[in-house]
XYZ file of C-alpha atoms in Angstrom:
720
model
C -25.710 -23.920 39.389
C -26.004 -20.182 38.607
C -23.271 -19.254 41.124
C -25.107 -16.039 41.957
C -25.429 -14.890 38.336
C -29.164 -15.513 38.005
C -29.847 -11.861 37.070
C -27.261 -12.056 34.274
C -28.788 -15.333 33.091
C -32.230 -13.748 32.889
C -30.821 -10.803 30.973
C -29.168 -13.124 28.447
C -32.398 -15.109 28.030
C -34.313 -11.940 27.383
C -31.843 -10.690 24.767
C -31.688 -14.093 23.058
C -35.480 -14.448 23.215
C -35.179 -17.883 24.830
C -38.532 -19.117 26.107
C -38.793 -20.891 29.451
C -40.585 -23.946 28.016
C -37.989 -24.412 25.246
C -36.055 -27.695 25.426
C -32.426 -26.879 26.353
C -31.232 -30.287 25.070
C -31.458 -29.088 21.468
C -28.514 -26.771 22.140
C -26.516 -29.623 23.657
C -23.241 -30.236 21.854
C -23.848 -27.356 19.420
C -20.506 -25.727 20.180
C -18.656 -29.044 19.772
C -20.324 -29.591 16.378
C -19.339 -26.094 15.259
C -15.716 -26.669 16.271
C -15.685 -30.089 14.562
C -16.899 -28.467 11.338
C -14.179 -25.820 11.590
C -11.495 -28.465 12.105
C -12.725 -30.473 9.094
C -12.762 -27.307 6.984
C -9.207 -26.503 8.068
C -8.129 -30.036 7.116
C -9.773 -29.616 3.696
C -7.894 -26.343 3.173
C -4.597 -28.001 4.154
C -5.254 -30.882 1.752
C -6.020 -28.447 -1.070
C -2.827 -26.510 -0.345
C -0.846 -29.773 -0.445
C -2.542 -30.646 -3.733
C -1.605 -27.223 -5.169
C 2.016 -27.796 -4.157
C 1.980 -31.197 -5.830
C 0.501 -29.749 -9.037
C 3.188 -27.051 -9.071
C 5.810 -29.754 -8.635
C 4.217 -31.762 -11.470
C 4.519 -28.752 -13.783
C 8.179 -28.334 -12.852
C 8.881 -32.026 -13.433
C 7.550 -31.918 -16.958
C 4.044 -33.342 -16.633
C 1.239 -31.681 -18.534
C -0.985 -29.463 -16.420
C -4.713 -30.095 -15.961
C -5.346 -27.231 -18.360
C -3.181 -28.599 -21.150
C -3.515 -32.328 -20.747
C -6.338 -34.158 -22.406
C -8.556 -36.736 -20.708
C -7.157 -39.250 -23.186
C -3.799 -38.871 -21.410
C -5.127 -39.925 -17.993
C -3.336 -43.062 -16.879
C -3.098 -44.147 -13.214
C 0.440 -43.968 -11.860
C 1.937 -45.391 -8.676
C 2.039 -44.878 -5.814
C -1.626 -44.765 -4.851
C -2.849 -41.394 -3.572
C -4.926 -42.892 -0.755
C -5.247 -46.301 0.868
C -8.670 -46.466 2.478
C -9.049 -48.857 5.417
C -12.233 -49.783 7.241
C -13.814 -52.866 5.706
C -13.497 -56.122 7.621
C -13.680 -58.408 4.602
C -13.097 -58.498 0.816
C -14.012 -55.332 -1.101
C -16.373 -56.413 -3.878
C -17.203 -53.110 -5.611
C -15.911 -49.538 -5.893
C -18.071 -46.885 -7.532
C -17.538 -43.149 -8.129
C -20.487 -40.826 -7.591
C -21.448 -39.069 -10.868
C -21.655 -35.620 -9.205
C -20.109 -35.478 -5.723
C -16.438 -36.086 -4.909
C -17.247 -39.321 -3.096
C -16.803 -42.997 -3.767
C -18.822 -45.955 -2.500
C -17.237 -49.292 -1.647
C -19.090 -52.574 -1.044
C -17.794 -55.513 0.921
C -18.396 -59.071 1.995
C -18.755 -57.640 5.539
C -22.359 -56.720 4.459
C -21.705 -52.962 4.527
C -21.141 -50.123 2.102
C -18.845 -47.249 2.972
C -18.759 -43.723 1.593
C -15.405 -41.920 1.243
C -14.222 -38.542 -0.025
C -11.774 -39.570 -2.748
C -10.138 -36.114 -2.932
C -9.156 -36.037 0.749
C -9.213 -39.725 1.688
C -11.708 -39.056 4.490
C -14.231 -41.647 5.624
C -17.775 -40.233 5.468
C -20.266 -42.869 6.598
C -21.289 -46.555 6.589
C -24.516 -47.794 5.016
C -25.969 -50.868 6.755
C -29.025 -52.898 5.883
C -27.968 -55.985 3.998
C -27.471 -59.152 6.042
C -24.903 -60.816 3.760
C -22.161 -59.909 1.278
C -22.910 -56.769 -0.758
C -22.077 -57.871 -4.301
C -22.608 -54.753 -6.419
C -23.903 -51.182 -6.449
C -24.917 -48.587 -9.026
C -25.970 -44.925 -9.131
C -28.755 -43.609 -11.337
C -27.485 -40.843 -13.638
C -28.225 -37.919 -11.270
C -26.624 -39.700 -8.311
C -29.689 -39.210 -6.116
C -30.418 -42.939 -5.753
C -27.959 -45.728 -4.995
C -28.927 -49.343 -5.708
C -27.172 -52.262 -4.046
C -27.563 -56.025 -4.259
C -26.500 -58.791 -1.959
C -26.108 -62.481 -1.307
C -29.125 -62.038 1.007
C -31.160 -62.202 -2.268
C -32.377 -58.606 -1.959
C -31.862 -55.327 -3.798
C -31.981 -52.098 -1.816
C -32.517 -48.532 -2.991
C -30.904 -45.778 -0.914
C -31.599 -42.052 -0.760
C -28.192 -40.515 -1.511
C -29.215 -36.871 -1.113
C -29.572 -36.292 2.636
C -30.864 -39.146 4.751
C -28.753 -41.990 3.240
C -31.548 -44.318 4.319
C -32.888 -47.397 2.557
C -36.077 -46.228 0.831
C -37.125 -49.502 -0.795
C -36.216 -53.211 -0.734
C -36.814 -55.330 -3.839
C -37.387 -59.070 -3.399
C -37.861 -61.609 -6.177
C -34.626 -63.429 -6.980
C -34.247 -66.971 -5.663
C -30.466 -66.847 -5.074
C -27.549 -64.413 -4.695
C -28.068 -61.153 -6.597
C -24.701 -60.522 -8.224
C -25.089 -57.231 -10.145
C -27.327 -54.199 -10.609
C -27.425 -51.301 -13.065
C -29.868 -48.523 -13.935
C -31.371 -47.949 -17.353
C -30.190 -44.581 -18.786
C -33.512 -42.913 -17.909
C -33.188 -43.928 -14.253
C -36.786 -45.201 -14.180
C -35.878 -48.892 -14.318
C -33.275 -51.069 -12.657
C -31.705 -54.301 -13.917
C -30.349 -57.124 -11.785
C -28.694 -60.483 -12.400
C -28.575 -63.457 -10.120
C -27.233 -66.880 -9.363
C -30.787 -68.094 -10.044
C -29.813 -67.806 -13.799
C -32.178 -64.887 -14.480
C -32.049 -61.176 -15.199
C -34.860 -58.981 -13.898
C -36.035 -55.465 -14.697
C -37.604 -53.463 -11.850
C -39.649 -50.273 -11.866
C -37.852 -47.898 -9.485
C -40.945 -45.908 -8.485
C -42.983 -48.938 -7.371
C -40.402 -51.670 -6.792
C -42.319 -54.060 -9.052
C -40.528 -56.583 -11.254
C -41.729 -55.832 -14.796
C -39.578 -58.221 -16.870
C -37.589 -61.424 -16.399
C -34.969 -62.505 -18.934
C -34.113 -66.209 -19.052
C -31.677 -68.163 -21.191
C -28.392 -68.526 -19.332
C -27.688 -72.013 -18.049
C -25.765 -70.967 -14.940
C -25.107 -68.062 -12.593
C -25.475 -64.695 -14.367
C -22.486 -62.739 -13.112
C -23.083 -59.290 -14.616
C -25.752 -57.443 -16.561
C -25.095 -54.054 -18.133
C -27.036 -51.762 -20.449
C -25.836 -50.163 -23.691
C -25.365 -46.361 -23.743
C -28.577 -45.885 -25.741
C -30.577 -48.187 -23.454
C -31.749 -50.447 -26.288
C -29.590 -53.515 -25.582
C -28.419 -55.451 -22.558
C -25.305 -57.582 -22.213
C -24.879 -60.311 -19.635
C -22.156 -62.823 -18.806
C -22.374 -66.088 -16.974
C -20.715 -69.105 -15.444
C -21.915 -70.957 -18.563
C -18.929 -69.279 -20.345
C -21.150 -67.229 -22.659
C -22.122 -63.608 -23.132
C -25.650 -62.818 -24.257
C -26.938 -59.655 -25.914
C -30.630 -58.928 -25.293
C -33.162 -56.498 -26.723
C -34.228 -54.614 -23.603
C -37.813 -54.015 -24.676
C -38.721 -57.472 -26.009
C -36.475 -59.794 -23.930
C -35.229 -61.328 -27.216
C -31.724 -62.782 -27.068
C -30.090 -61.045 -30.026
C -26.815 -63.000 -29.987
C -24.845 -65.471 -27.911
C -21.092 -64.866 -27.804
C -18.888 -67.897 -27.334
C -15.115 -67.997 -27.152
C -14.039 -67.887 -23.534
C -12.844 -71.160 -22.050
C -13.896 -70.486 -18.465
C -16.392 -68.449 -16.425
C -16.930 -64.956 -17.865
C -16.522 -62.641 -14.874
C -17.265 -59.231 -16.388
C -18.640 -57.454 -19.430
C -18.815 -53.783 -20.475
C -20.140 -51.769 -23.408
C -17.916 -49.555 -25.547
C -19.024 -45.909 -25.143
C -19.980 -43.973 -28.263
C -16.640 -42.135 -28.241
C -14.807 -45.467 -28.533
C -16.723 -46.828 -31.530
C -14.603 -45.259 -34.320
C -11.385 -46.209 -32.507
C -12.519 -49.822 -32.125
C -13.536 -49.971 -35.783
C -10.149 -48.601 -36.833
C -8.294 -50.994 -34.523
C -9.978 -54.079 -35.968
C -10.270 -52.841 -39.554
C -14.056 -52.605 -39.800
C -15.747 -50.458 -42.405
C -18.121 -47.728 -41.271
C -21.769 -48.691 -41.662
C -23.729 -46.832 -44.336
C -25.577 -43.953 -42.732
C -24.341 -44.607 -39.210
C -21.499 -45.358 -36.864
C -19.869 -48.763 -36.310
C -20.713 -51.071 -33.468
C -22.021 -51.673 -30.943
C -19.035 -53.392 -29.272
C -18.504 -55.019 -25.897
C -15.500 -56.239 -23.936
C -15.388 -59.174 -21.560
C -12.977 -60.599 -19.010
C -12.789 -64.227 -17.974
C -11.239 -66.734 -15.641
C -9.349 -67.990 -18.708
C -7.111 -64.904 -18.096
C -8.073 -63.180 -21.360
C -9.952 -60.050 -22.385
C -12.009 -60.226 -25.581
C -13.486 -57.499 -27.764
C -16.714 -58.442 -29.566
C -19.091 -57.175 -32.207
C -22.247 -57.304 -30.100
C -24.697 -58.048 -32.890
C -22.755 -60.468 -35.100
C -21.181 -62.248 -32.118
C -17.737 -62.122 -33.749
C -14.686 -61.957 -31.489
C -12.627 -59.088 -32.935
C -9.480 -59.408 -30.827
C -8.115 -61.040 -27.687
C -5.782 -59.405 -25.165
C -3.474 -61.779 -23.318
C -1.252 -60.782 -20.422
C -2.951 -61.318 -17.063
C -1.680 -64.278 -15.051
C -4.957 -65.039 -13.274
C -8.712 -64.433 -13.442
C -9.761 -61.115 -14.986
C -12.221 -59.559 -12.533
C -13.195 -56.207 -14.115
C -12.795 -54.446 -17.467
C -13.813 -51.015 -18.736
C -13.069 -48.597 -21.550
C -11.021 -45.505 -20.765
C -13.611 -42.705 -20.351
C -11.388 -40.171 -22.146
C -12.180 -41.184 -25.701
C -12.179 -44.963 -25.364
C -8.787 -45.572 -26.992
C -7.646 -47.763 -24.106
C -9.009 -50.514 -21.898
C -8.392 -50.897 -18.153
C -8.579 -54.234 -16.344
C -7.841 -55.757 -12.960
C -7.141 -59.325 -12.038
C -6.429 -61.919 -9.398
C -2.760 -61.558 -10.433
C -2.883 -58.454 -8.134
C -2.391 -55.997 -10.991
C -4.202 -53.119 -12.648
C -3.413 -52.909 -16.380
C -3.868 -50.335 -19.125
C -4.191 -51.772 -22.640
C -3.555 -50.211 -26.034
C -6.006 -52.474 -27.842
C -5.197 -51.044 -31.268
C -1.682 -52.464 -31.012
C -2.852 -55.325 -28.752
C -0.292 -54.613 -26.045
C -0.317 -53.866 -22.335
C 0.817 -50.248 -22.023
C 1.025 -50.016 -18.236
C 1.014 -52.523 -15.364
C 0.546 -51.467 -11.742
C 1.185 -53.839 -8.858
C -2.015 -52.584 -7.280
C -2.659 -54.732 -4.200
C -1.091 -57.477 -2.111
C -4.021 -59.811 -2.846
C -6.538 -60.406 -5.652
C -7.846 -57.165 -7.232
C -11.609 -57.670 -7.389
C -13.050 -54.399 -8.660
C -12.182 -51.286 -10.634
C -13.760 -47.932 -11.541
C -12.583 -44.881 -13.506
C -14.174 -41.502 -12.828
C -16.003 -40.261 -15.926
C -14.720 -36.672 -15.725
C -11.903 -36.492 -13.172
C -8.422 -38.086 -13.250
C -9.028 -40.755 -10.604
C -9.132 -44.552 -10.648
C -10.256 -46.722 -7.741
C -9.560 -50.390 -7.006
C -10.690 -52.821 -4.317
C -9.197 -56.106 -3.197
C -9.369 -59.205 -1.078
C -6.817 -57.404 1.132
C -9.839 -55.344 2.405
C -8.394 -52.079 1.048
C -9.745 -49.480 -1.340
C -7.054 -47.589 -3.239
C -7.387 -44.272 -5.043
C -4.974 -43.741 -7.936
C -4.472 -40.296 -9.401
C -3.829 -40.049 -13.121
C -0.792 -37.994 -13.930
C 0.907 -37.652 -17.272
C 2.485 -40.838 -18.591
C 6.166 -39.921 -18.288
C 7.979 -37.846 -15.665
C 11.585 -37.059 -14.796
C 11.697 -40.117 -12.528
C 10.992 -42.349 -15.552
C 13.798 -40.694 -17.508
C 16.271 -41.107 -14.643
C 15.258 -44.761 -14.237
C 15.884 -45.240 -17.966
C 19.321 -43.648 -17.563
C 20.233 -46.110 -14.835
C 18.960 -48.975 -16.994
C 21.058 -48.164 -20.066
C 24.174 -46.882 -18.276
C 27.283 -48.725 -19.398
C 25.758 -49.701 -22.737
C 25.481 -46.307 -24.438
C 27.944 -43.434 -24.820
C 27.818 -40.210 -22.869
C 28.257 -38.277 -26.089
C 30.409 -35.121 -26.193
C 29.327 -31.507 -26.636
C 31.291 -29.585 -29.257
C 31.629 -25.921 -30.293
C 32.370 -24.168 -33.585
C 33.461 -20.510 -33.571
C 32.635 -20.179 -37.264
C 29.017 -21.246 -36.746
C 28.827 -19.015 -33.653
C 29.755 -16.006 -35.737
C 27.272 -16.902 -38.481
C 24.407 -17.338 -36.018
C 25.504 -14.653 -33.530
C 24.821 -17.283 -30.843
C 26.857 -19.539 -28.563
C 26.005 -22.898 -30.119
C 26.574 -26.114 -28.181
C 26.324 -29.265 -30.334
C 25.289 -32.507 -28.608
C 26.961 -35.124 -30.827
C 24.559 -38.061 -30.908
C 26.136 -38.933 -34.265
C 28.899 -40.461 -32.084
C 26.352 -42.630 -30.269
C 26.176 -46.423 -30.578
C 24.510 -47.360 -33.908
C 25.102 -43.785 -35.099
C 22.086 -42.011 -33.525
C 20.247 -41.215 -30.304
C 17.769 -44.039 -31.030
C 19.735 -46.653 -29.077
C 18.787 -44.900 -25.824
C 15.048 -45.533 -26.181
C 15.356 -48.913 -27.888
C 17.582 -50.367 -25.183
C 15.428 -48.972 -22.362
C 12.302 -50.490 -23.898
C 13.914 -53.901 -24.466
C 15.368 -54.018 -20.960
C 11.847 -53.594 -19.598
C 10.478 -56.179 -22.050
C 13.078 -58.684 -20.846
C 12.182 -58.012 -17.197
C 8.505 -58.650 -17.872
C 8.964 -61.759 -19.996
C 11.548 -63.221 -17.616
C 8.718 -63.691 -15.113
C 6.893 -65.718 -17.762
C 10.072 -67.637 -18.669
C 9.720 -66.702 -22.351
C 11.947 -64.902 -24.856
C 9.926 -62.787 -27.293
C 10.820 -61.606 -30.760
C 10.703 -57.833 -31.227
C 9.100 -56.154 -34.230
C 9.231 -52.578 -35.514
C 8.971 -50.458 -38.641
C 11.530 -47.720 -39.249
C 13.279 -45.783 -41.982
C 16.641 -46.773 -40.547
C 17.938 -45.289 -37.290
C 15.426 -46.956 -34.957
C 15.794 -50.134 -37.007
C 19.547 -50.213 -36.359
C 19.104 -49.356 -32.689
C 16.473 -52.019 -32.071
C 18.510 -54.669 -33.909
C 21.575 -53.883 -31.787
C 19.619 -53.676 -28.530
C 17.903 -56.977 -29.333
C 21.268 -58.611 -29.934
C 22.549 -57.340 -26.577
C 19.415 -58.722 -24.884
C 19.560 -62.061 -26.715
C 16.372 -61.431 -28.710
C 15.465 -61.678 -32.394
C 14.549 -58.435 -34.184
C 12.219 -58.244 -37.203
C 12.448 -54.884 -38.947
C 10.119 -53.439 -41.592
C 11.924 -50.777 -43.681
C 10.805 -48.752 -46.709
C 12.702 -49.807 -49.815
C 13.851 -46.182 -50.133
C 15.927 -46.425 -46.935
C 19.630 -45.700 -47.558
C 21.655 -48.815 -48.250
C 24.044 -47.928 -45.432
C 21.181 -48.182 -42.926
C 19.878 -51.462 -44.336
C 23.382 -52.967 -44.265
C 23.842 -51.869 -40.672
C 20.549 -53.481 -39.589
C 21.652 -56.782 -41.122
C 25.076 -56.457 -39.497
C 23.387 -56.075 -36.084
C 21.422 -59.288 -36.688
C 18.064 -57.796 -37.715
C 15.730 -59.552 -40.169
C 14.559 -56.982 -42.741
C 11.230 -56.880 -44.592
C 11.071 -54.160 -47.258
C 7.841 -52.294 -48.053
C 6.510 -49.226 -49.866
C 7.574 -45.871 -48.338
C 4.200 -45.097 -46.715
C 3.117 -45.214 -43.096
C 0.211 -47.515 -43.995
C 2.459 -50.020 -45.806
C 4.910 -50.062 -42.898
C 2.192 -50.696 -40.322
C 0.540 -53.419 -42.393
C 3.825 -55.272 -42.882
C 4.630 -55.051 -39.160
C 1.134 -56.313 -38.286
C 1.556 -59.322 -40.568
C 4.841 -60.220 -38.876
C 3.248 -59.828 -35.425
C 0.398 -62.135 -36.409
C 2.839 -64.734 -37.719
C 4.890 -64.691 -34.514
C 2.012 -64.503 -32.003
C 1.929 -64.847 -29.067
C 5.711 -64.532 -28.687
C 6.190 -61.115 -30.265
C 6.353 -57.530 -28.999
C 5.909 -54.406 -31.122
C 8.362 -51.610 -30.252
C 7.434 -48.455 -32.213
C 10.095 -45.888 -33.036
C 8.496 -42.995 -31.090
C 4.971 -43.889 -29.968
C 5.983 -45.728 -26.807
C 6.437 -44.407 -23.269
C 9.609 -46.431 -22.630
C 11.146 -45.164 -25.870
C 10.375 -41.556 -24.893
C 11.812 -42.040 -21.402
C 15.014 -43.432 -22.908
C 15.370 -40.514 -25.322
C 14.968 -38.111 -22.421
C 18.333 -39.246 -21.030
C 19.890 -37.188 -23.822
C 18.627 -33.963 -22.200
C 19.763 -35.031 -18.718
C 23.296 -35.499 -20.053
C 23.182 -32.268 -22.053
C 22.213 -30.117 -19.054
C 24.816 -31.802 -16.876
C 27.440 -30.897 -19.480
C 26.157 -27.364 -20.195
C 23.825 -26.238 -17.379
C 23.786 -22.630 -18.676
C 21.759 -23.474 -21.804
C 18.996 -20.999 -22.618
C 17.346 -23.214 -25.258
C 17.516 -26.638 -26.898
C 16.711 -27.273 -30.556
C 15.962 -30.765 -31.905
C 14.466 -32.194 -35.058
C 10.990 -33.762 -35.001
C 9.655 -36.798 -36.851
C 7.456 -39.083 -34.716
C 8.202 -36.819 -31.742
C 9.786 -39.315 -29.333
C 13.179 -37.612 -29.013
C 11.835 -34.109 -28.575
C 9.129 -35.285 -26.144
C 11.780 -36.946 -23.983
C 13.903 -33.783 -24.129
C 10.885 -31.661 -23.130
C 10.081 -33.803 -20.090
C 13.642 -33.959 -18.769
C 14.769 -30.433 -19.654
C 11.691 -28.703 -18.216
C 12.015 -30.716 -15.017
C 15.697 -29.868 -14.578
C 15.504 -26.263 -15.790
C 11.955 -24.839 -15.988
C 13.149 -21.624 -17.671
C 14.673 -23.408 -20.660
C 13.089 -22.791 -24.059
C 12.414 -25.736 -26.347
C 12.258 -25.411 -30.119
C 11.591 -28.072 -32.754
C 12.838 -28.177 -36.330
C 11.292 -29.787 -39.425
C 11.763 -29.800 -43.199
C 9.211 -27.599 -44.943
C 8.258 -30.655 -46.987
C 7.386 -32.577 -43.785
C 6.065 -29.837 -41.488
C 3.222 -31.763 -39.825
C 4.250 -30.826 -36.245
C 4.357 -27.107 -37.106
C 0.901 -27.341 -38.649
C -0.395 -29.420 -35.737
C 0.789 -26.883 -33.153
C -0.921 -24.103 -35.093
C -4.184 -26.075 -35.238
C -4.021 -27.468 -31.699
C -4.468 -31.049 -32.948
C -2.469 -33.602 -34.916
C -2.548 -32.926 -38.655
C -0.452 -35.672 -40.285
C 1.283 -35.348 -43.622
C -1.299 -36.005 -46.325
C 1.147 -37.981 -48.476
C 4.684 -39.346 -48.050
C 6.934 -36.261 -47.866
C 9.669 -35.796 -50.454
C 12.719 -34.774 -48.414
C 16.420 -35.638 -48.156
C 15.840 -36.068 -44.399
C 14.420 -39.598 -44.643
C 14.480 -39.958 -40.844
C 12.034 -37.024 -40.534
C 9.462 -38.240 -43.056
C 6.952 -39.690 -40.521
C 4.221 -37.688 -38.792
C 3.954 -36.950 -35.069
C 2.404 -39.779 -33.025
C -0.334 -39.499 -30.424
C 1.727 -40.381 -27.320
C 4.474 -37.730 -27.763
C 1.986 -35.162 -29.061
C 0.564 -33.859 -25.710
C 4.105 -33.276 -24.429
C 5.114 -31.383 -27.561
C 1.902 -29.381 -27.476
C 2.503 -28.418 -23.844
C 6.199 -27.561 -23.948
C 7.354 -26.618 -27.442
C 7.603 -22.884 -27.988
C 7.496 -23.396 -31.724
C 8.815 -25.327 -34.713
C 11.235 -23.787 -37.227
C 10.813 -25.175 -40.750
C 13.693 -25.189 -43.247
C 13.992 -25.835 -46.951
C 15.845 -28.713 -48.589
C 18.527 -26.256 -49.771
C 19.019 -24.917 -46.224
C 19.487 -28.461 -44.905
C 22.070 -29.283 -47.577
C 23.970 -26.061 -46.855
C 23.945 -26.679 -43.081
C 24.988 -30.311 -43.495
C 27.919 -29.380 -45.730
C 28.911 -26.571 -43.355
C 29.154 -28.969 -40.392
C 31.099 -31.496 -42.460
C 33.589 -28.867 -43.645
C 33.974 -26.651 -40.552
C 33.465 -29.112 -37.695
C 34.703 -32.231 -39.504
C 31.618 -34.089 -38.259
C 29.580 -36.607 -40.263
C 25.927 -35.766 -39.728
C 22.836 -36.852 -41.632
C 20.172 -34.527 -43.109
C 17.893 -35.066 -40.079
C 20.592 -33.560 -37.835
C 21.338 -30.804 -40.354
C 17.696 -29.747 -40.060
C 18.331 -28.407 -36.527
C 21.579 -26.714 -37.601
C 19.768 -25.006 -40.460
C 17.024 -23.947 -38.015
C 19.391 -22.099 -35.618
C 21.072 -20.345 -38.569
C 17.724 -19.050 -39.873
C 16.061 -15.678 -39.406
C 12.915 -17.548 -38.333
C 14.735 -18.871 -35.261
C 16.063 -15.433 -34.274
C 12.572 -13.961 -34.559
C 11.096 -16.764 -32.466
C 13.483 -16.680 -29.485
C 14.426 -13.000 -29.421
C 17.725 -11.363 -28.399
C 17.718 -12.669 -24.807
C 18.599 -16.225 -25.884
C 22.372 -16.644 -26.269
C 23.418 -20.189 -25.334
C 21.613 -22.650 -27.602
C 21.943 -26.437 -27.497
C 21.630 -28.172 -30.867
C 21.038 -31.933 -30.991
C 22.958 -33.602 -33.812
C 20.615 -36.563 -33.751
C 22.504 -38.934 -36.072
C 25.234 -39.534 -38.581
C 24.074 -42.463 -40.682
C 24.758 -41.270 -44.224
C 25.076 -43.074 -47.532
C 28.477 -41.770 -48.678
C 27.745 -42.743 -52.264
C 24.736 -40.404 -52.375
C 25.692 -37.201 -50.573
C 23.087 -34.492 -51.272
C 25.563 -31.916 -52.602
C 27.039 -34.346 -55.146
C 25.107 -34.365 -58.387
C 24.545 -37.708 -60.070
C 26.553 -38.102 -63.330
């Protein structure tokens, strides 16, 4: 054994102070464990390096960085980041840890598995239940995990070091279908197929309260953020709201036509947004609410006033049972849901539309969770897989290129023109992208047609033909009417009565049905909402700028521009709702990261300039008085993060400067442009622009966004 080295062995023992009676087995495998740890650490480093490369690529392709993007912008995008395999049966629950970068999944195979969601690594399996694990929940510190099962038991697990079951709670007479902790972490709630809800003391394991009232299986119980109320849903097709302390049933919510599968409370951050979406007045001396959402086997999602029991709105779109619903953790402006139609959906409940649909799994999607502070979403399915979806910014270069392929052959590849006279005035090499030559007279047809093509694809699966609705001062109205006619759809357009007659006539000529309203954003939205309500459920709202498919379509303008003039140092475009410039930002920064992007606005409608200075949206306080009617609306929330991330600044110009620039282009370039396009021309001719970009910028692209002008009311012709 010693091969003649016994003296050396003794010397080593003496130096290492190893005692003769010490058990040598404790050192067994120590070297292997050390090497395994090193290998895992190396893998973690490689994964982080790959993640850094991906983030750098995301910045190049126009997505907002983690530093600049807001949590409200987090939306899961395909493909999934990780596909986690290991369960041998349906995944029933996925749950992010509140502190660690791990996720727990439960399954009908009677196990729970722990995964690292940042690397996709499997960590461990928790065994103890003897039947399907139905649900799991962490207390707020993440130190204790609770799980419940069809074996009629609830188990508490130490999630700090040992990962062992520290207590088993018995008391239900049938399957235990859900568990959740009270906010304090001292008590646990459970619901069961025995038609009851129970409250347990965590420290002792004693059942301290039993809530009865449901007439069938209680599917889910959940506690309000303040811990005062409980909400439960059942196979009896009702939702009940309970006072946690007294067991009193505060209200019974009826409206679903089948089993209610899931229920969730609106977080405090969502309350003002919900109230605004449904038109509720703020309560005297307090905030609105509380509100809850529910999903049912009747394929609908409903939003409720928890105390009055009133159903505030219904979201329709899933093609099968709705299995899980939750509010977006980044402000609560959106709702996420998953369904047996195999999809994960993101809903804009204010406008009652599905904003994003992901074909998430190949079988029923049974569970869903959204990390409270990191951009990750997890789903589980009957296909036995757990998927991790990373949330990147809504629109990327790939979306713009897909839009370009979609609208190719229907829209013009508009020319780029030069003017030596304007070059000499500006001391720049100006390149004018002539969207005034575009179909319907402006760039708007790009986004409108892209959006309607996608609408037609979606509704074709449902074998329905929707009507499309919008509100617009004119250019988007014309574009949507024309795009709808090409797609065989009916367009209903709300326009302010101050819109130029030439634009109203064009909308009618393209087959649009016009409703006139007062020239305010509120009046336009109210009129559009009334039309939507009249046409429900066969109507789709297509906003002029506040829509991801519109923005992607407008981005094709920048792709064309940089193909025509790749040497551009900067692009200047006018800003109203922000859709055009947001699309330009995404595409241009992806294709040429060094390019500089500048917006232009009338001084009388300078909301984007003020918003950039403040770091948040500051809309126009009242309807702006400007000859550029197409620029009179304020920046919308979807384009805003892109503009905030990529715009170097906004040049504001006076009404007189716009008139001068418009007349200059008409006279010197022989081009018919509208005041909204003249705004960008006036911007590049201004001293403000030269001060902003400096002497290094020479080749400047100017977007002539439209040419729809009322020839009987040109701004330089005085009325008699």
